XYZ file of C-alpha atoms in Angstrom:
651
model
C 27.533 21.389 6.739
C 31.040 20.654 8.164
C 31.640 24.396 8.558
C 28.273 24.845 10.297
C 29.176 22.048 12.731
C 32.489 23.794 13.460
C 30.665 27.063 14.130
C 28.293 25.381 16.589
C 31.182 23.673 18.433
C 32.964 26.998 18.809
C 29.785 28.662 20.048
C 28.971 25.922 22.566
C 32.527 25.898 23.885
C 32.296 29.638 24.562
C 28.711 29.754 25.908
C 27.984 30.841 29.475
C 24.608 30.891 31.244
C 22.931 34.202 32.066
C 19.768 33.747 34.150
C 18.606 37.330 33.635
C 19.194 37.315 29.878
C 16.256 37.217 27.479
C 15.982 33.671 26.038
C 17.660 33.203 22.673
C 19.113 30.298 20.776
C 22.743 31.428 21.112
C 24.682 33.720 23.453
C 25.536 36.984 21.642
C 28.835 37.520 23.498
C 29.995 34.001 22.649
C 29.088 34.536 18.995
C 31.004 37.816 18.946
C 34.128 36.113 20.376
C 33.877 33.347 17.758
C 33.660 36.018 15.048
C 36.854 37.614 16.379
C 38.716 34.286 16.642
C 37.640 32.683 13.339
C 40.020 32.861 10.394
C 37.812 31.182 7.769
C 35.536 33.554 5.815
C 32.821 30.905 5.584
C 32.751 30.542 9.385
C 32.740 34.322 9.814
C 29.812 34.657 7.400
C 27.746 32.067 9.259
C 28.477 33.602 12.664
C 27.617 37.069 11.330
C 24.219 35.816 10.154
C 23.564 34.169 13.545
C 24.393 37.479 15.276
C 22.023 39.285 12.893
C 19.276 36.884 14.018
C 20.026 37.370 17.711
C 20.043 41.218 17.493
C 17.041 41.499 15.148
C 14.525 42.271 17.907
C 16.931 44.213 20.137
C 18.962 46.495 17.881
C 17.975 46.686 14.203
C 21.008 48.830 13.274
C 23.415 46.335 14.796
C 21.521 43.489 13.121
C 21.919 45.234 9.723
C 25.628 45.687 10.407
C 26.074 41.925 10.919
C 24.101 41.215 7.724
C 26.517 43.411 5.764
C 29.500 41.712 7.409
C 28.112 38.274 6.504
C 27.474 39.425 2.934
C 31.109 40.511 2.614
C 32.434 37.223 4.011
C 30.170 35.236 1.629
C 31.962 36.276 -1.544
C 33.279 33.255 -3.410
C 30.804 30.926 -1.629
C 27.657 30.453 -3.817
C 25.611 28.837 -1.065
C 26.410 31.570 1.471
C 25.659 34.216 -1.169
C 22.129 32.742 -1.373
C 21.910 32.919 2.445
C 23.113 36.543 2.420
C 20.338 37.439 -0.062
C 17.803 35.974 2.379
C 19.084 38.207 5.220
C 19.230 41.215 2.916
C 15.581 40.658 1.894
C 14.566 40.341 5.537
C 15.984 43.812 6.255
C 14.240 45.287 3.211
C 10.785 43.905 4.101
C 9.576 46.633 6.534
C 10.422 49.563 4.203
C 10.451 48.070 0.683
C 8.200 44.975 0.651
C 8.069 44.614 -3.151
C 11.874 44.700 -3.422
C 12.131 42.278 -0.493
C 9.776 39.815 -2.222
C 11.985 39.808 -5.341
C 15.178 39.266 -3.315
C 13.568 36.414 -1.353
C 12.832 34.650 -4.646
C 16.388 35.302 -5.883
C 17.679 33.619 -2.724
C 15.274 30.667 -3.236
C 16.468 30.199 -6.847
C 20.091 29.991 -5.674
C 19.476 27.800 -2.597
C 17.324 25.206 -4.390
C 20.395 24.165 -6.410
C 22.049 22.829 -3.238
C 21.223 19.494 -1.572
C 21.168 18.868 2.140
C 19.081 19.812 5.154
C 20.759 23.203 5.691
C 19.679 24.370 2.222
C 16.151 23.070 2.872
C 16.014 25.032 6.135
C 17.073 28.333 4.526
C 14.614 27.753 1.650
C 11.851 27.286 4.217
C 12.926 30.541 5.871
C 12.832 32.309 2.490
C 9.248 31.206 1.807
C 8.208 31.987 5.379
C 9.455 35.570 5.281
C 8.218 35.992 1.697
C 4.754 35.030 3.003
C 5.083 37.587 5.846
C 5.448 40.328 3.232
C 1.934 39.522 2.010
C 0.476 39.359 5.501
C 1.976 42.333 7.282
C 3.002 44.650 4.441
C 0.264 43.893 1.881
C -2.510 42.941 4.329
C -3.181 39.641 2.469
C -3.506 36.891 5.105
C -4.947 34.361 2.636
C -1.766 34.327 0.513
C 0.270 34.202 3.721
C -1.526 31.063 4.894
C -1.328 29.441 1.463
C 2.449 29.974 1.159
C 3.092 28.601 4.640
C 1.039 25.465 3.958
C 2.366 24.721 0.458
C 5.988 25.914 0.681
C 7.476 26.852 4.049
C 6.110 24.009 6.215
C 6.932 21.111 3.799
C 10.523 22.384 3.464
C 10.857 22.780 7.241
C 9.639 19.206 7.703
C 12.232 17.916 5.221
C 15.009 19.904 6.907
C 14.338 18.147 10.217
C 14.593 21.427 12.224
C 11.769 20.936 14.738
C 12.258 24.374 16.276
C 11.701 26.173 12.995
C 8.862 23.802 12.073
C 7.160 24.721 15.352
C 7.579 28.425 14.521
C 5.871 27.834 11.167
C 2.949 26.072 12.857
C 2.717 29.031 15.235
C 2.718 31.613 12.438
C 0.161 29.560 10.481
C -2.086 29.700 13.544
C -1.682 33.527 13.508
C -2.817 33.537 9.896
C -5.937 31.492 10.634
C -6.663 33.656 13.669
C -6.545 36.828 11.559
C -8.892 35.141 9.061
C -11.218 34.441 12.030
C -10.686 30.679 11.581
C -10.306 30.160 15.329
C -10.867 26.383 15.299
C -8.054 25.866 12.763
C -5.835 28.300 14.651
C -6.316 26.247 17.815
C -5.261 23.027 16.016
C -1.986 24.524 14.769
C -1.244 26.218 18.092
C -1.492 22.869 19.864
C 0.640 21.298 17.131
C 3.233 24.066 17.605
C 3.320 23.426 21.356
C 3.794 19.669 20.846
C 6.580 20.305 18.325
C 8.431 22.928 20.401
C 8.006 21.496 23.895
C 11.175 19.359 23.907
C 13.359 21.495 21.607
C 16.338 23.560 22.800
C 16.264 27.311 22.186
C 12.486 27.192 21.875
C 11.533 29.508 24.743
C 10.505 32.471 22.589
C 8.298 30.494 20.213
C 6.807 28.213 22.871
C 5.924 31.191 25.058
C 4.247 32.888 22.099
C 2.254 29.718 21.374
C 1.014 29.586 24.992
C 0.047 33.280 24.815
C -1.808 32.984 21.509
C -3.714 29.872 22.608
C -4.719 31.622 25.848
C -6.040 34.584 23.797
C -8.105 32.144 21.716
C -9.703 30.717 24.857
C -10.221 34.200 26.321
C -12.043 35.402 23.192
C -14.231 32.286 23.250
C -15.130 32.922 26.927
C -13.179 30.010 28.437
C -11.251 31.907 31.124
C -10.149 28.745 32.958
C -8.276 27.276 29.968
C -6.861 30.684 29.112
C -5.436 30.890 32.658
C -3.995 27.374 32.314
C -1.915 28.276 29.239
C -0.864 31.625 30.730
C 0.386 29.755 33.817
C 2.450 27.482 31.546
C 3.848 30.594 29.857
C 4.688 32.194 33.224
C 6.552 29.079 34.438
C 8.492 28.942 31.164
C 9.569 32.610 31.414
C 10.351 32.714 35.150
C 14.133 32.187 34.603
C 14.129 35.211 32.255
C 12.500 38.156 34.080
C 13.334 40.708 31.373
C 12.477 38.592 28.327
C 10.448 40.311 25.620
C 7.895 37.502 25.815
C 6.690 38.812 29.211
C 5.029 41.597 27.247
C 2.842 39.016 25.482
C 2.101 37.404 28.835
C 0.913 40.698 30.352
C -1.235 41.452 27.283
C -2.855 38.008 27.407
C -3.414 38.138 31.172
C -4.905 41.638 30.949
C -7.337 40.471 28.231
C -8.336 37.408 30.277
C -8.998 39.477 33.420
C -11.029 42.067 31.486
C -13.224 39.380 29.946
C -13.583 37.849 33.452
C -14.722 41.362 34.631
C -11.741 41.742 36.996
C -10.979 45.229 35.739
C -8.702 46.503 38.530
C -6.493 43.407 38.297
C -6.440 43.807 34.502
C -5.303 47.436 34.839
C -2.538 46.440 37.273
C -1.227 43.774 34.893
C -1.337 46.082 31.852
C 0.536 48.833 33.776
C 3.205 46.332 34.764
C 3.562 45.286 31.146
C 3.713 48.894 29.872
C 6.535 49.659 32.324
C 8.531 46.625 31.122
C 7.953 47.523 27.456
C 9.302 51.035 28.031
C 12.321 49.593 29.856
C 13.022 47.177 26.977
C 12.330 49.870 24.340
C 9.574 47.827 22.679
C 7.064 50.363 21.233
C 4.585 48.028 19.521
C 4.083 45.694 22.539
C 3.653 48.842 24.693
C 0.898 50.048 22.345
C -0.832 46.640 22.412
C -0.834 46.854 26.222
C -2.286 50.371 26.018
C -5.156 48.936 23.987
C -5.771 46.325 26.726
C -5.665 49.127 29.315
C -8.286 51.030 27.293
C -10.580 47.960 27.232
C -10.254 47.533 31.022
C -11.004 51.247 31.658
C -13.955 51.300 29.256
C -15.548 48.176 30.781
C -14.898 49.581 34.277
C -16.834 52.680 33.062
C -13.898 55.016 33.774
C -14.774 56.719 30.491
C -12.646 59.934 30.691
C -9.478 57.928 31.414
C -10.386 55.406 28.710
C -10.839 58.287 26.222
C -7.463 59.776 27.236
C -5.656 56.425 26.718
C -7.336 55.918 23.338
C -6.398 59.415 22.117
C -2.817 58.821 23.285
C -2.736 55.547 21.364
C -4.174 57.297 18.284
C -0.930 59.269 17.901
C 1.423 56.300 18.153
C 3.218 54.295 15.485
C 3.614 51.514 14.418
C 0.242 50.596 16.005
C -1.711 52.897 13.685
C -0.029 51.558 10.536
C -2.363 48.555 10.491
C -5.926 49.086 9.292
C -7.261 46.427 11.676
C -5.760 48.296 14.665
C -7.178 51.614 13.442
C -10.643 50.074 13.117
C -10.446 48.750 16.694
C -9.380 52.118 18.073
C -11.945 54.144 16.051
C -14.747 51.878 17.173
C -13.555 52.160 20.798
C -13.572 55.992 20.592
C -17.076 55.944 19.038
C -18.397 53.817 21.916
C -16.574 55.853 24.604
C -17.758 59.237 23.349
C -21.283 57.937 22.849
C -21.402 56.683 26.467
C -20.028 60.070 27.614
C -22.887 61.779 25.665
C -20.250 63.501 23.530
C -22.280 62.917 20.365
C -20.465 65.319 17.940
C -17.085 63.730 18.683
C -18.623 60.253 18.550
C -20.040 61.141 15.120
C -16.603 62.287 13.882
C -14.979 59.029 14.980
C -17.866 57.081 13.444
C -17.246 58.798 10.095
C -13.590 57.785 10.242
C -14.549 54.238 11.215
C -17.102 53.963 8.375
C -14.748 55.426 5.801
C -11.918 53.074 6.815
C -14.303 50.131 6.979
C -15.611 50.949 3.505
C -12.057 51.360 2.208
C -11.083 47.969 3.574
C -14.251 46.480 2.129
C -13.567 48.212 -1.214
C -10.021 46.896 -1.201
C -11.320 43.425 -0.514
C -13.957 43.935 -3.241
C -11.296 44.987 -5.747
C -9.232 41.967 -4.780
C -12.234 39.723 -5.318
C -13.043 41.435 -8.643
C -9.466 40.931 -9.782
C -9.669 37.327 -8.702
C -12.956 36.913 -10.594
C -11.436 38.550 -13.677
C -8.498 36.192 -13.506
C -10.889 33.286 -13.108
C -12.926 34.546 -16.082
C -9.826 34.782 -18.254
C -8.736 31.376 -17.100
C -12.222 30.064 -17.903
C -12.027 31.573 -21.421
C -8.634 30.033 -21.957
C -9.913 26.779 -20.568
C -12.943 26.923 -22.909
C -10.672 27.375 -25.925
C -8.417 24.609 -24.701
C -11.488 22.413 -24.181
C -12.715 23.098 -27.730
C -9.270 22.329 -29.123
C -9.072 19.193 -27.007
C -12.562 18.193 -28.184
C -11.447 18.575 -31.807
C -8.322 16.568 -31.111
C -10.365 13.985 -29.253
C -12.726 13.686 -32.239
C -9.829 13.134 -34.632
C -8.211 10.714 -32.194
C -11.535 8.893 -31.821
C -11.854 8.509 -35.606
C -8.278 7.249 -35.792
C -8.842 4.870 -32.899
C -12.076 3.631 -34.524
C -10.230 2.914 -37.782
C -7.469 1.110 -35.907
C -10.070 -0.792 -33.882
C -11.905 -1.896 -37.046
C -8.620 -3.058 -38.552
C -7.849 -5.001 -35.417
C -11.361 -6.477 -35.367
C -11.073 -7.618 -38.999
C -7.691 -9.120 -38.270
C -9.040 -10.795 -35.137
C -12.060 -12.203 -37.031
C -9.711 -13.555 -39.731
C -7.524 -15.201 -37.090
C -10.594 -16.654 -35.346
C -11.919 -18.064 -38.640
C -8.524 -19.617 -39.362
C -8.417 -21.124 -35.867
C -11.979 -22.476 -36.266
C -11.071 -24.052 -39.601
C -7.895 -25.503 -38.123
C -9.770 -26.880 -35.110
C -12.458 -28.292 -37.440
C -9.794 -30.023 -39.493
C -8.156 -31.531 -36.404
C -11.576 -32.512 -35.033
C -12.438 -34.248 -38.312
C -9.060 -36.037 -38.379
C -9.421 -37.046 -34.739
C -12.996 -38.241 -35.267
C -11.900 -40.227 -38.302
C -8.987 -41.700 -36.379
C -11.263 -42.540 -33.444
C -13.816 -44.175 -35.767
C -11.018 -46.200 -37.348
C -9.758 -47.264 -33.931
C -13.282 -48.258 -32.890
C -13.666 -50.234 -36.084
C -10.332 -51.953 -35.438
C -11.432 -52.765 -31.894
C -14.711 -54.230 -33.193
C -12.870 -56.318 -35.783
C -10.369 -57.512 -33.198
C -13.161 -58.318 -30.774
C -15.044 -60.194 -33.499
C -11.898 -62.228 -34.180
C -11.530 -62.945 -30.475
C -15.162 -63.913 -30.274
C -14.617 -66.220 -33.227
C -11.631 -67.696 -31.445
C -13.724 -68.205 -28.307
C -16.480 -69.899 -30.289
C -13.907 -72.123 -32.025
C -12.284 -72.925 -28.685
C -15.687 -73.718 -27.269
C -16.477 -76.078 -30.192
C -13.069 -77.779 -30.121
C -13.238 -78.156 -26.336
C -16.684 -79.725 -26.629
C -15.548 -82.076 -29.387
C -12.462 -83.113 -27.445
C -14.459 -83.657 -24.303
C -17.429 -85.386 -25.885
C -15.781 -87.524 -28.619
C -12.084 -88.006 -28.004
C -12.486 -87.850 -24.257
C -15.242 -90.443 -24.342
C -13.236 -92.658 -26.673
C -10.172 -92.566 -24.442
C -12.273 -93.280 -21.395
C -13.936 -96.260 -23.106
C -10.543 -97.609 -24.213
C -9.198 -97.335 -20.683
C -12.189 -99.239 -19.318
C -11.740 -102.069 -21.827
C -8.047 -102.349 -21.075
C -8.771 -102.413 -17.380
C -11.211 -105.317 -17.938
C -8.589 -107.250 -19.901
C -6.019 -106.657 -17.209
C -8.480 -107.845 -14.613
C -9.446 -111.088 -16.414
C -5.890 -112.473 -16.258
C -6.010 -113.971 -19.725
C -2.832 -112.207 -20.727
C -0.867 -113.324 -17.818
C -0.965 -109.917 -16.219
C 1.822 -108.524 -18.337
C 3.471 -105.410 -16.931
C 3.265 -103.651 -20.343
C -0.516 -103.586 -20.062
C -0.352 -101.777 -16.727
C 1.886 -99.123 -18.329
C -0.563 -98.570 -21.174
C -3.419 -98.103 -18.720
C -1.304 -95.483 -16.847
C -0.637 -93.603 -20.093
C -4.338 -93.679 -20.840
C -5.036 -92.035 -17.462
C -2.474 -89.329 -18.203
C -3.968 -88.756 -21.668
C -7.469 -88.360 -20.272
C -6.208 -85.869 -17.634
C -4.238 -83.819 -20.223
C -7.240 -83.840 -22.558
C -9.436 -82.467 -19.802
C -6.854 -79.765 -18.972
C -6.652 -78.671 -22.642
C -10.453 -78.607 -22.926
C -10.669 -76.605 -19.683
C -8.161 -74.006 -20.926
C -9.981 -73.633 -24.204
C -13.328 -73.036 -22.485
C -13.422 -73.167 -18.659
C -16.399 -75.251 -17.685
C -16.361 -73.644 -14.212
C -17.106 -70.225 -15.781
C -20.122 -71.593 -17.625
C -21.504 -73.486 -14.639
C -20.576 -71.455 -11.494
C -19.747 -67.961 -12.756
C -16.769 -65.569 -12.930
C -15.664 -65.565 -9.287
C -15.476 -69.393 -9.063
C -13.719 -69.569 -12.455
C -11.058 -67.009 -11.378
C -10.490 -68.919 -8.108
C -10.096 -72.152 -10.080
C -7.720 -70.349 -12.515
C -5.469 -69.300 -9.622
C -5.461 -72.885 -8.293
C -4.268 -74.214 -11.663
C -1.200 -71.920 -11.553
C -0.203 -72.904 -8.013
C 2.650 -75.377 -7.511
C 5.364 -76.148 -4.995
C 7.369 -73.111 -6.213
C 4.526 -70.702 -7.052
C 1.960 -69.208 -4.667
C -1.073 -67.434 -6.122
C -3.451 -65.488 -3.833
C -6.908 -64.501 -5.034
C -9.030 -61.692 -3.527
C -12.404 -60.553 -4.792
C -14.943 -57.962 -3.615
C -18.493 -57.386 -4.796
C -18.412 -59.304 -8.121
C -22.001 -59.383 -9.404
C -23.342 -62.628 -10.919
C -25.372 -60.954 -13.712
C -22.451 -59.722 -15.859
C -23.059 -60.846 -19.467
C -21.213 -64.075 -20.255
C -19.235 -62.536 -23.118
C -17.857 -59.840 -20.780
C -17.110 -62.482 -18.116
C -15.093 -64.449 -20.675
C -13.131 -61.274 -21.603
C -12.323 -60.576 -17.933
C -11.328 -64.214 -17.412
C -9.019 -64.165 -20.467
C -7.419 -60.875 -19.295
C -6.654 -62.428 -15.883
C -5.432 -65.649 -17.529
C -2.984 -63.745 -19.783
C -1.697 -61.624 -16.871
C -1.046 -64.698 -14.695
C 0.602 -66.512 -17.600
C 2.945 -63.547 -18.222
C 3.836 -63.348 -14.509
C 4.814 -67.021 -14.432
C 6.273 -67.433 -17.922
C 8.126 -64.122 -18.512
C 8.725 -62.642 -15.016
C 9.496 -65.916 -13.227
C 7.383 -64.818 -10.277
C 7.163 -66.916 -7.096
C 4.380 -64.960 -5.386
C 1.398 -63.575 -7.298
C -1.685 -61.667 -6.166
C -4.842 -61.430 -8.295
C -7.417 -58.983 -6.942
C -10.803 -58.294 -8.582
C -13.550 -55.976 -7.357
C -16.611 -54.315 -8.804
C -18.203 -50.915 -7.995
C -21.423 -50.272 -9.892
C -20.547 -50.860 -13.555
C -16.792 -50.496 -13.071
C -14.676 -53.654 -12.768
C -11.096 -53.490 -11.437
C -8.373 -56.114 -12.033
C -5.009 -55.909 -10.252
C -2.122 -58.367 -10.632
C 1.015 -57.935 -8.505
C 4.064 -60.205 -8.585
C 7.632 -60.361 -7.268
C 9.144 -61.380 -10.585
C 11.589 -59.482 -12.762
C 10.268 -56.124 -13.976
C 10.433 -54.786 -17.497
C 10.729 -51.471 -19.323
C 7.276 -50.234 -20.331
C 8.678 -48.544 -23.444
C 9.460 -52.019 -24.881
C 5.728 -52.714 -25.112
C 5.321 -49.946 -27.732
C 8.029 -51.518 -29.936
C 7.600 -55.276 -29.380
C 4.166 -56.493 -28.292
C 3.372 -60.202 -28.033
C 0.033 -61.684 -28.966
C -0.911 -62.071 -25.302
C -0.520 -58.342 -24.527
C -2.234 -57.431 -27.827
C -5.217 -59.570 -26.819
C -5.297 -57.878 -23.371
C -5.309 -54.408 -24.943
C -8.040 -55.404 -27.421
C -10.309 -56.795 -24.714
C -9.739 -53.769 -22.414
C -10.424 -51.327 -25.277
C -13.625 -53.153 -26.182
C -14.810 -52.803 -22.569
C -13.903 -49.027 -22.680
C -11.211 -49.525 -20.082
C -7.656 -48.404 -19.349
C -4.398 -50.059 -18.288
C -1.763 -48.821 -15.796
C 1.584 -50.624 -15.591
C 3.998 -49.997 -12.692
C 7.326 -51.685 -13.377
C 11.031 -50.918 -13.831
C 13.462 -52.879 -15.973
C 15.648 -55.432 -14.143
C 14.102 -54.571 -10.777
C 11.834 -56.988 -8.886
C 8.125 -56.389 -8.725
C 5.420 -55.483 -11.226
C 1.922 -54.126 -10.646
C -0.714 -53.974 -13.405
C -4.024 -52.172 -12.761
C -6.901 -52.488 -15.215
C -10.268 -50.731 -15.086
C -13.090 -51.819 -17.459
C -16.810 -51.115 -17.723
C -19.412 -53.900 -17.645
C -23.129 -53.748 -18.451
C -24.457 -55.268 -15.262
C -27.341 -53.704 -13.322
C -27.093 -53.404 -9.545
């Protein structure tokens, strides 16, 4: 690629503008000077190939000379040897198409070994010209179209050369046009125009695209659009009055005017084009223009002159090399002679037309038969392959079924093992749960026993000992009041101690079984409990929401004891100064929260060293199907305990 860049710099530095020169990508004189000045064989080879391209349509002998020069300079350069094979095949194509096809593929096999966009471009050119062999030398437009679509165009796209990509779109449109796929041809012609419009050195291809698209519109009867594209072509070619592409313009304009029934104008345009073709030594374009002249004369009903032009064209090559051109001319001579009442000659031309038409049809039939035979053979091979695949599939299916059964048995065994394992764990868990429930029941029964004993002792203390102490105090007070003892101070002290004893007895009896709970219910008992813990140094706040009065008494006692233990722990163990007890009920759920500002503790200690108070709390909560949440950190102030239990009240 560095050498190619050098070549282009040398060319551009030597390029001069020639307004009258036919449009090409490079200036031939500048290329020739670069070839003389270059000292590197690689540069000389590349310049020689560019000169071969530029002279291809003007002087075939000179073009061949530059191909041979490039081939000689390419020795020792594998990539350039592949390029030289491409140019050699291009020169062989008109006279030896089969040999050319082989050389094109040799070039492709060499070039595909090289990376880079330049190699991709030359590979695209190989496939493009290989496809042309099938179209123009073997009269096989279908293969031509297929090779352009699948090989040449994708490689051109990868190479990034928009000019050559546009040429491929243009040639693909030709292929569809020859297959009478005019709608597809139109699509690719417009795509070619869009691709080429802003590319340098595109004049030749862009002009051809305008001409071909105008012919499409002319043949479909849309003279206005045909004129539009011919005008674009004329503007494009105006700086180049002797460009070969003017011959296409004159042919397209002559066709458009004939279809528009402007026969004299059509004849004038075709004559102008014929004169330019003779001046430029372009025989095939001249013959195409003669055919347009014939059409104008025939439709003008100048039959003798039309017949003369057709007979003149009949003797000319390369026009008559193509079967499609021969069919057009034969049919034109049949129609002309028939209109001139020259029936014998019309019959002779009709025989030639029919024979050629049948030959073309037979050739197409043989092609189709060969294609069908190939398809049949492929079908037979495919049938055998299918049978073999079916046999293999059957064996594979049996193997897969055996493997699947093995997997299923293994899976069933694993599932059975898992079920047994889960059953074992379920049994152990159920047994453990039943044991825990039994332990909870036993613990609750013990607590209930304790409550009953407390209740009995509290009643005995209150009814017997309390009454006795009260009676003793009354008697002592009477003695003190009678004055018989001389009002000794010791007696007053004893009476004071009796008062203290009665008060302490009542406090002990209250703690053992709160009378407030039995008489006024849970809410009043909890409020009274908070009052008993208050002192000058301790503040206890009590909040309650929605406590229902119909909670069974046994459950009320459990809730009361839970709150009592929590408050005792806050005062005794945490040294709290401010305590909050909050109780609320929602349906059959009862919530107890105690928050304090005392010293926190590590929750993990509870699992290792639990006091009787906390054990009793856990037992009562478990019996009421509840749960405990403790929020506290060791040696940090503040503890929050949240308890949720279930009661059997009805709302």
